[in-house]
Each structure stands twice: as structure tokens, then as C-alpha cells.
PDB file of C-alpha atoms in Angstrom:
ATOM      1  CA  UNK L1499      20.676  51.447   2.695  1.00  0.00           C
ATOM      2  CA  UNK L1500      19.486  48.190   2.769  1.00  0.00           C
ATOM      3  CA  UNK L1501      18.178  46.547   6.069  1.00  0.00           C
ATOM      4  CA  UNK L1502      19.371  43.099   7.163  1.00  0.00           C
ATOM      5  CA  UNK L1503      16.641  40.477   6.852  1.00  0.00           C
ATOM      6  CA  UNK L1504      14.732  40.131   9.716  1.00  0.00           C
ATOM      7  CA  UNK L1505      15.177  36.628  11.607  1.00  0.00           C
ATOM      8  CA  UNK L1506      11.758  34.931  11.292  1.00  0.00           C
ATOM      9  CA  UNK L1507       9.698  34.467  14.479  1.00  0.00           C
ATOM     10  CA  UNK L1508       9.394  30.713  15.003  1.00  0.00           C
ATOM     11  CA  UNK L1509       6.832  29.170  17.416  1.00  0.00           C
ATOM     12  CA  UNK L1510       8.326  28.099  20.461  1.00  0.00           C
ATOM     13  CA  UNK L1511       6.550  25.442  23.149  1.00  0.00           C
ATOM     14  CA  UNK L1512       5.943  27.523  26.537  1.00  0.00           C
ATOM     15  CA  UNK L1513       4.617  25.027  29.201  1.00  0.00           C
ATOM     16  CA  UNK L1514       2.304  27.731  30.491  1.00  0.00           C
ATOM     17  CA  UNK L1515       0.696  28.392  27.229  1.00  0.00           C
ATOM     18  CA  UNK L1516      -2.329  26.415  28.161  1.00  0.00           C
ATOM     19  CA  UNK L1517      -2.166  24.498  24.812  1.00  0.00           C
ATOM     20  CA  UNK L1518      -3.983  20.825  24.824  1.00  0.00           C
ATOM     21  CA  UNK L1519      -1.555  18.442  25.176  1.00  0.00           C
ATOM     22  CA  UNK L1520      -2.888  15.025  23.569  1.00  0.00           C
ATOM     23  CA  UNK L1521      -3.373  12.049  25.624  1.00  0.00           C
ATOM     24  CA  UNK L1522      -0.828   9.563  25.091  1.00  0.00           C
ATOM     25  CA  UNK L1523      -3.541   7.071  24.828  1.00  0.00           C
ATOM     26  CA  UNK L1524      -5.177   8.434  21.718  1.00  0.00           C
ATOM     27  CA  UNK L1525      -2.218   8.662  19.487  1.00  0.00           C
ATOM     28  CA  UNK L1526      -1.957   5.469  17.910  1.00  0.00           C
ATOM     29  CA  UNK L1527       1.570   3.681  18.110  1.00  0.00           C
ATOM     30  CA  UNK L1528       3.366   2.913  14.845  1.00  0.00           C
ATOM     31  CA  UNK L1529       3.138  -0.687  13.781  1.00  0.00           C
ATOM     32  CA  UNK L1530       5.989  -2.568  15.073  1.00  0.00           C
ATOM     33  CA  UNK L1531       7.970  -3.990  12.362  1.00  0.00           C
ATOM     34  CA  UNK L1532       7.772  -8.010  11.481  1.00  0.00           C
ATOM     35  CA  UNK L1533       4.059  -8.069  11.508  1.00  0.00           C
ATOM     36  CA  UNK L1534       3.566  -7.860   7.648  1.00  0.00           C
ATOM     37  CA  UNK L1535       5.563  -9.011   4.699  1.00  0.00           C
ATOM     38  CA  UNK L1536       6.138  -5.584   3.462  1.00  0.00           C
ATOM     39  CA  UNK L1537       7.563  -4.607   6.983  1.00  0.00           C
ATOM     40  CA  UNK L1538       9.650  -7.329   8.185  1.00  0.00           C
ATOM     41  CA  UNK L1539      11.630  -7.220  11.344  1.00  0.00           C
ATOM     42  CA  UNK L1540      15.394  -6.393   9.839  1.00  0.00           C
ATOM     43  CA  UNK L1541      18.357  -7.823  11.752  1.00  0.00           C
ATOM     44  CA  UNK L1542      21.510  -6.775   9.975  1.00  0.00           C
ATOM     45  CA  UNK L1543      24.976  -7.599  11.485  1.00  0.00           C
ATOM     46  CA  UNK L1544      27.162  -5.191   9.345  1.00  0.00           C
ATOM     47  CA  UNK L1545      30.696  -6.107  10.271  1.00  0.00           C
ATOM     48  CA  UNK L1546      29.538  -6.801  13.936  1.00  0.00           C
ATOM     49  CA  UNK L1547      27.981  -9.511  15.784  1.00  0.00           C
ATOM     50  CA  UNK L1548      24.224  -9.456  16.339  1.00  0.00           C
ATOM     51  CA  UNK L1549      22.721 -11.537  19.162  1.00  0.00           C
ATOM     52  CA  UNK L1550      19.141 -11.930  19.784  1.00  0.00           C
ATOM     53  CA  UNK L1551      18.541 -14.349  23.044  1.00  0.00           C
ATOM     54  CA  UNK L1552      16.569 -14.014  26.293  1.00  0.00           C
ATOM     55  CA  UNK L1553      13.010 -13.094  26.477  1.00  0.00           C
ATOM     56  CA  UNK L1554      11.599 -11.709  23.179  1.00  0.00           C
ATOM     57  CA  UNK L1555       8.812 -12.001  20.991  1.00  0.00           C
ATOM     58  CA  UNK L1556       9.401 -13.534  17.461  1.00  0.00           C
ATOM     59  CA  UNK L1557       7.346 -11.865  14.809  1.00  0.00           C
ATOM     60  CA  UNK L1558       6.106 -13.549  11.866  1.00  0.00           C
ATOM     61  CA  UNK L1559       8.490 -12.111   9.389  1.00  0.00           C
ATOM     62  CA  UNK L1560      12.040 -11.571   9.540  1.00  0.00           C
ATOM     63  CA  UNK L1561      14.789 -10.422   7.213  1.00  0.00           C
ATOM     64  CA  UNK L1562      18.405 -11.465   8.124  1.00  0.00           C
ATOM     65  CA  UNK L1563      21.479  -9.650   6.768  1.00  0.00           C
ATOM     66  CA  UNK L1564      24.493 -11.604   7.741  1.00  0.00           C
ATOM     67  CA  UNK L1565      26.805  -9.119   5.732  1.00  0.00           C
ATOM     68  CA  UNK L1566      30.558  -9.535   7.000  1.00  0.00           C
ATOM     69  CA  UNK L1567      29.613 -10.043  10.507  1.00  0.00           C
ATOM     70  CA  UNK L1568      27.700 -12.733  12.514  1.00  0.00           C
ATOM     71  CA  UNK L1569      24.047 -13.015  13.676  1.00  0.00           C
ATOM     72  CA  UNK L1570      23.076 -15.418  16.495  1.00  0.00           C
ATOM     73  CA  UNK L1571      19.333 -15.860  17.349  1.00  0.00           C
ATOM     74  CA  UNK L1572      18.601 -17.890  20.446  1.00  0.00           C
ATOM     75  CA  UNK L1573      14.705 -19.030  20.416  1.00  0.00           C
ATOM     76  CA  UNK L1574      14.797 -21.024  23.456  1.00  0.00           C
ATOM     77  CA  UNK L1575      13.290 -18.321  25.690  1.00  0.00           C
ATOM     78  CA  UNK L1576      11.292 -16.666  22.603  1.00  0.00           C
ATOM     79  CA  UNK L1577       7.499 -16.446  22.330  1.00  0.00           C
ATOM     80  CA  UNK L1578       6.435 -16.867  18.764  1.00  0.00           C
ATOM     81  CA  UNK L1579       3.714 -14.632  17.406  1.00  0.00           C
ATOM     82  CA  UNK L1580       2.647 -16.993  14.653  1.00  0.00           C
ATOM     83  CA  UNK L1581       2.849 -20.834  13.939  1.00  0.00           C
ATOM     84  CA  UNK L1582       4.573 -19.986  10.714  1.00  0.00           C
ATOM     85  CA  UNK L1583       7.744 -17.912  10.812  1.00  0.00           C
ATOM     86  CA  UNK L1584       8.897 -16.362   7.699  1.00  0.00           C
ATOM     87  CA  UNK L1585      13.027 -15.838   7.459  1.00  0.00           C
ATOM     88  CA  UNK L1586      14.182 -13.998   4.692  1.00  0.00           C
ATOM     89  CA  UNK L1587      17.960 -14.802   4.532  1.00  0.00           C
ATOM     90  CA  UNK L1588      20.590 -12.510   3.161  1.00  0.00           C
ATOM     91  CA  UNK L1589      23.900 -14.366   4.138  1.00  0.00           C
ATOM     92  CA  UNK L1590      26.725 -12.456   2.605  1.00  0.00           C
ATOM     93  CA  UNK L1591      30.155 -13.695   3.976  1.00  0.00           C
ATOM     94  CA  UNK L1592      29.044 -13.752   7.640  1.00  0.00           C
ATOM     95  CA  UNK L1593      27.903 -16.256   9.833  1.00  0.00           C
ATOM     96  CA  UNK L1594      24.275 -17.150  11.113  1.00  0.00           C
ATOM     97  CA  UNK L1595      23.423 -19.340  13.982  1.00  0.00           C
ATOM     98  CA  UNK L1596      20.070 -20.273  15.169  1.00  0.00           C
ATOM     99  CA  UNK L1597      19.353 -22.299  18.103  1.00  0.00           C
ATOM    100  CA  UNK L1598      15.825 -23.667  18.422  1.00  0.00           C
ATOM    101  CA  UNK L1599      13.891 -25.117  21.460  1.00  0.00           C
ATOM    102  CA  UNK L1600      12.750 -28.785  21.386  1.00  0.00           C
ATOM    103  CA  UNK L1601       9.567 -29.096  19.183  1.00  0.00           C
ATOM    104  CA  UNK L1602      10.422 -26.263  16.699  1.00  0.00           C
ATOM    105  CA  UNK L1603      11.392 -27.087  13.252  1.00  0.00           C
ATOM    106  CA  UNK L1604      12.944 -25.445  10.157  1.00  0.00           C
ATOM    107  CA  UNK L1605      12.166 -25.740   6.491  1.00  0.00           C
ATOM    108  CA  UNK L1606      14.906 -24.713   3.850  1.00  0.00           C
ATOM    109  CA  UNK L1607      13.725 -25.781   0.633  1.00  0.00           C
ATOM    110  CA  UNK L1608      13.281 -22.018  -0.616  1.00  0.00           C
ATOM    111  CA  UNK L1609      16.797 -21.286   0.670  1.00  0.00           C
ATOM    112  CA  UNK L1610      19.137 -20.835  -2.317  1.00  0.00           C
ATOM    113  CA  UNK L1611      22.532 -22.343  -1.142  1.00  0.00           C
ATOM    114  CA  UNK L1612      25.130 -20.146  -2.899  1.00  0.00           C
ATOM    115  CA  UNK L1613      28.908 -20.996  -2.161  1.00  0.00           C
ATOM    116  CA  UNK L1614      28.406 -21.177   1.276  1.00  0.00           C
ATOM    117  CA  UNK L1615      27.703 -23.905   3.886  1.00  0.00           C
ATOM    118  CA  UNK L1616      24.697 -24.601   5.614  1.00  0.00           C
ATOM    119  CA  UNK L1617      24.028 -26.929   8.475  1.00  0.00           C
ATOM    120  CA  UNK L1618      20.414 -27.727   9.564  1.00  0.00           C
ATOM    121  CA  UNK L1619      20.414 -30.317  12.227  1.00  0.00           C
ATOM    122  CA  UNK L1620      16.640 -29.766  13.223  1.00  0.00           C
ATOM    123  CA  UNK L1621      13.606 -31.583  12.296  1.00  0.00           C
ATOM    124  CA  UNK L1622      11.569 -30.207   9.080  1.00  0.00           C
ATOM    125  CA  UNK L1623       8.246 -30.766  10.827  1.00  0.00           C
ATOM    126  CA  UNK L1624       7.365 -29.335  14.213  1.00  0.00           C
ATOM    127  CA  UNK L1625       5.769 -31.153  17.108  1.00  0.00           C
ATOM    128  CA  UNK L1626       2.153 -30.158  17.555  1.00  0.00           C
ATOM    129  CA  UNK L1627       2.019 -26.762  18.945  1.00  0.00           C
ATOM    130  CA  UNK L1628       5.290 -25.358  17.992  1.00  0.00           C
ATOM    131  CA  UNK L1629       6.067 -23.439  15.126  1.00  0.00           C
ATOM    132  CA  UNK L1630       8.201 -23.857  12.049  1.00  0.00           C
ATOM    133  CA  UNK L1631      10.772 -21.640  10.486  1.00  0.00           C
ATOM    134  CA  UNK L1632      10.566 -21.260   6.778  1.00  0.00           C
ATOM    135  CA  UNK L1633      13.569 -20.257   5.360  1.00  0.00           C
ATOM    136  CA  UNK L1634      13.989 -18.287   1.875  1.00  0.00           C
ATOM    137  CA  UNK L1635      16.673 -16.126   0.297  1.00  0.00           C
ATOM    138  CA  UNK L1636      20.090 -16.868  -0.498  1.00  0.00           C
ATOM    139  CA  UNK L1637      23.182 -17.926   1.626  1.00  0.00           C
ATOM    140  CA  UNK L1638      25.789 -16.093  -0.628  1.00  0.00           C
ATOM    141  CA  UNK L1639      29.383 -17.054   0.708  1.00  0.00           C
ATOM    142  CA  UNK L1640      28.724 -17.457   4.254  1.00  0.00           C
ATOM    143  CA  UNK L1641      27.570 -20.020   6.819  1.00  0.00           C
ATOM    144  CA  UNK L1642      24.412 -20.930   8.283  1.00  0.00           C
ATOM    145  CA  UNK L1643      23.667 -23.294  11.113  1.00  0.00           C
ATOM    146  CA  UNK L1644      20.369 -24.153  12.952  1.00  0.00           C
ATOM    147  CA  UNK L1645      20.448 -26.742  15.331  1.00  0.00           C
ATOM    148  CA  UNK L1646      19.155 -27.600  18.870  1.00  0.00           C
ATOM    149  CA  UNK L1647      20.938 -26.510  21.940  1.00  0.00           C
ATOM    150  CA  UNK L1648      24.249 -27.967  22.756  1.00  0.00           C
ATOM    151  CA  UNK L1649      26.101 -27.975  26.384  1.00  0.00           C
ATOM    152  CA  UNK L1650      27.702 -24.519  25.548  1.00  0.00           C
ATOM    153  CA  UNK L1651      24.217 -23.002  24.990  1.00  0.00           C
ATOM    154  CA  UNK L1652      22.937 -24.351  28.500  1.00  0.00           C
ATOM    155  CA  UNK L1653      26.047 -22.975  30.144  1.00  0.00           C
ATOM    156  CA  UNK L1654      25.405 -19.749  28.164  1.00  0.00           C
ATOM    157  CA  UNK L1655      21.844 -19.797  29.245  1.00  0.00           C
ATOM    158  CA  UNK L1656      22.459 -20.418  32.965  1.00  0.00           C
ATOM    159  CA  UNK L1657      25.075 -17.589  33.024  1.00  0.00           C
ATOM    160  CA  UNK L1658      22.347 -15.301  31.323  1.00  0.00           C
ATOM    161  CA  UNK L1659      19.722 -16.326  33.910  1.00  0.00           C
ATOM    162  CA  UNK L1660      22.108 -15.759  36.815  1.00  0.00           C
ATOM    163  CA  UNK L1661      22.767 -12.203  35.574  1.00  0.00           C
ATOM    164  CA  UNK L1662      19.184 -11.561  35.292  1.00  0.00           C
ATOM    165  CA  UNK L1663      18.512 -12.757  38.917  1.00  0.00           C
ATOM    166  CA  UNK L1664      21.176 -10.525  40.134  1.00  0.00           C
ATOM    167  CA  UNK L1665      19.736  -7.268  38.101  1.00  0.00           C
ATOM    168  CA  UNK L1666      16.292  -8.008  39.657  1.00  0.00           C
ATOM    169  CA  UNK L1667      17.640  -8.493  43.187  1.00  0.00           C
ATOM    170  CA  UNK L1668      16.271 -12.162  43.463  1.00  0.00           C
ATOM    171  CA  UNK L1669      19.025 -14.172  44.918  1.00  0.00           C
ATOM    172  CA  UNK L1670      18.864 -17.994  44.717  1.00  0.00           C
ATOM    173  CA  UNK L1671      18.340 -19.784  47.921  1.00  0.00           C
ATOM    174  CA  UNK L1672      21.554 -21.957  48.699  1.00  0.00           C
ATOM    175  CA  UNK L1673      21.347 -25.184  50.720  1.00  0.00           C
TER     176      UNK L1673
END
């Protein structure tokens, strides 16, 4: 009669085994996306809304997929990692909105319009010391708006700052 196959003995982790654990500082972290043209930061909405606002670092290479959702990028509290930020746009049928702080600029000569609408209400040349967004790719059927902040954006930012203050425990002094 044939014996059933034995279950293989898989190695298991035992904390008391005395095996050396690599130091966290000695293991190099993988490179973050967005710092090489071959590995851009990909922001894809799918069928939903993707928002990037607040404090964040803007890498030099970003790919935006609007798909059928919407992408909203607020650069007002962002720190650019480069004076030139390459944005590769794939609009789809969604909406892409970018809010730039004063001094920033956007150049869209390399962006193919497709059937969609594009409204760029910012300067093409940045003020000294400020970055420029260089747009390429295709807009598709969707809508893309690049503008400076309006009253609604300022109200949204005040609300976000109040929320952050409450979370950190800082209460503003009321007079």
C-alpha cells in the first residue's frame, strides 16, 4: 500500500532562534516613484475622484490618468523637487483640475488636445525661483483646467488648516 506524501517541512520564523536581523538602516529603501522618467509618479482616478492637496513633495515626473473619474491637484502647499516638473497627461473622459500658487507656470505646447476642453489660465513663464509644469500627452475627451486659486479654493484651504490644527491639538487664540 502506498504511503501518502509527507508534508514538506517549511522553515518558520522563531524569535528565539538567535538569527541575525538586518539593521533597518543597512537595507536600502527602494527609490520613490517620480524621480526618473522611466518610473513616474502615477496618479490614476479610475472611476473615482483623486485629490492631492495639503503638504506634499512634487516629484519631477508625474503621469496623470483621468480615466472616467476626476483628478484634482492642489500645489499651493506643495514643495517642488525640481524647477521643471514633467506631467504626462492621459485625460480619458474625466476631469483634471490643477490649482497653482502664484509664481508657478504651465506650458502646454506638447499636449495634444483631442476632443476635450482645456482651459489654462496661468502664465507660461514662471517667476524667478518658481517651477514650471511642462504638459505632454493627450487630453482625450475630458476636461483639463489649470488655474490660480479662487475664493472656493481659499475657503477649502482654510477648512483644511482648521482640521489639521484640531488633529494636532493646537487651538488658535481667539480674541
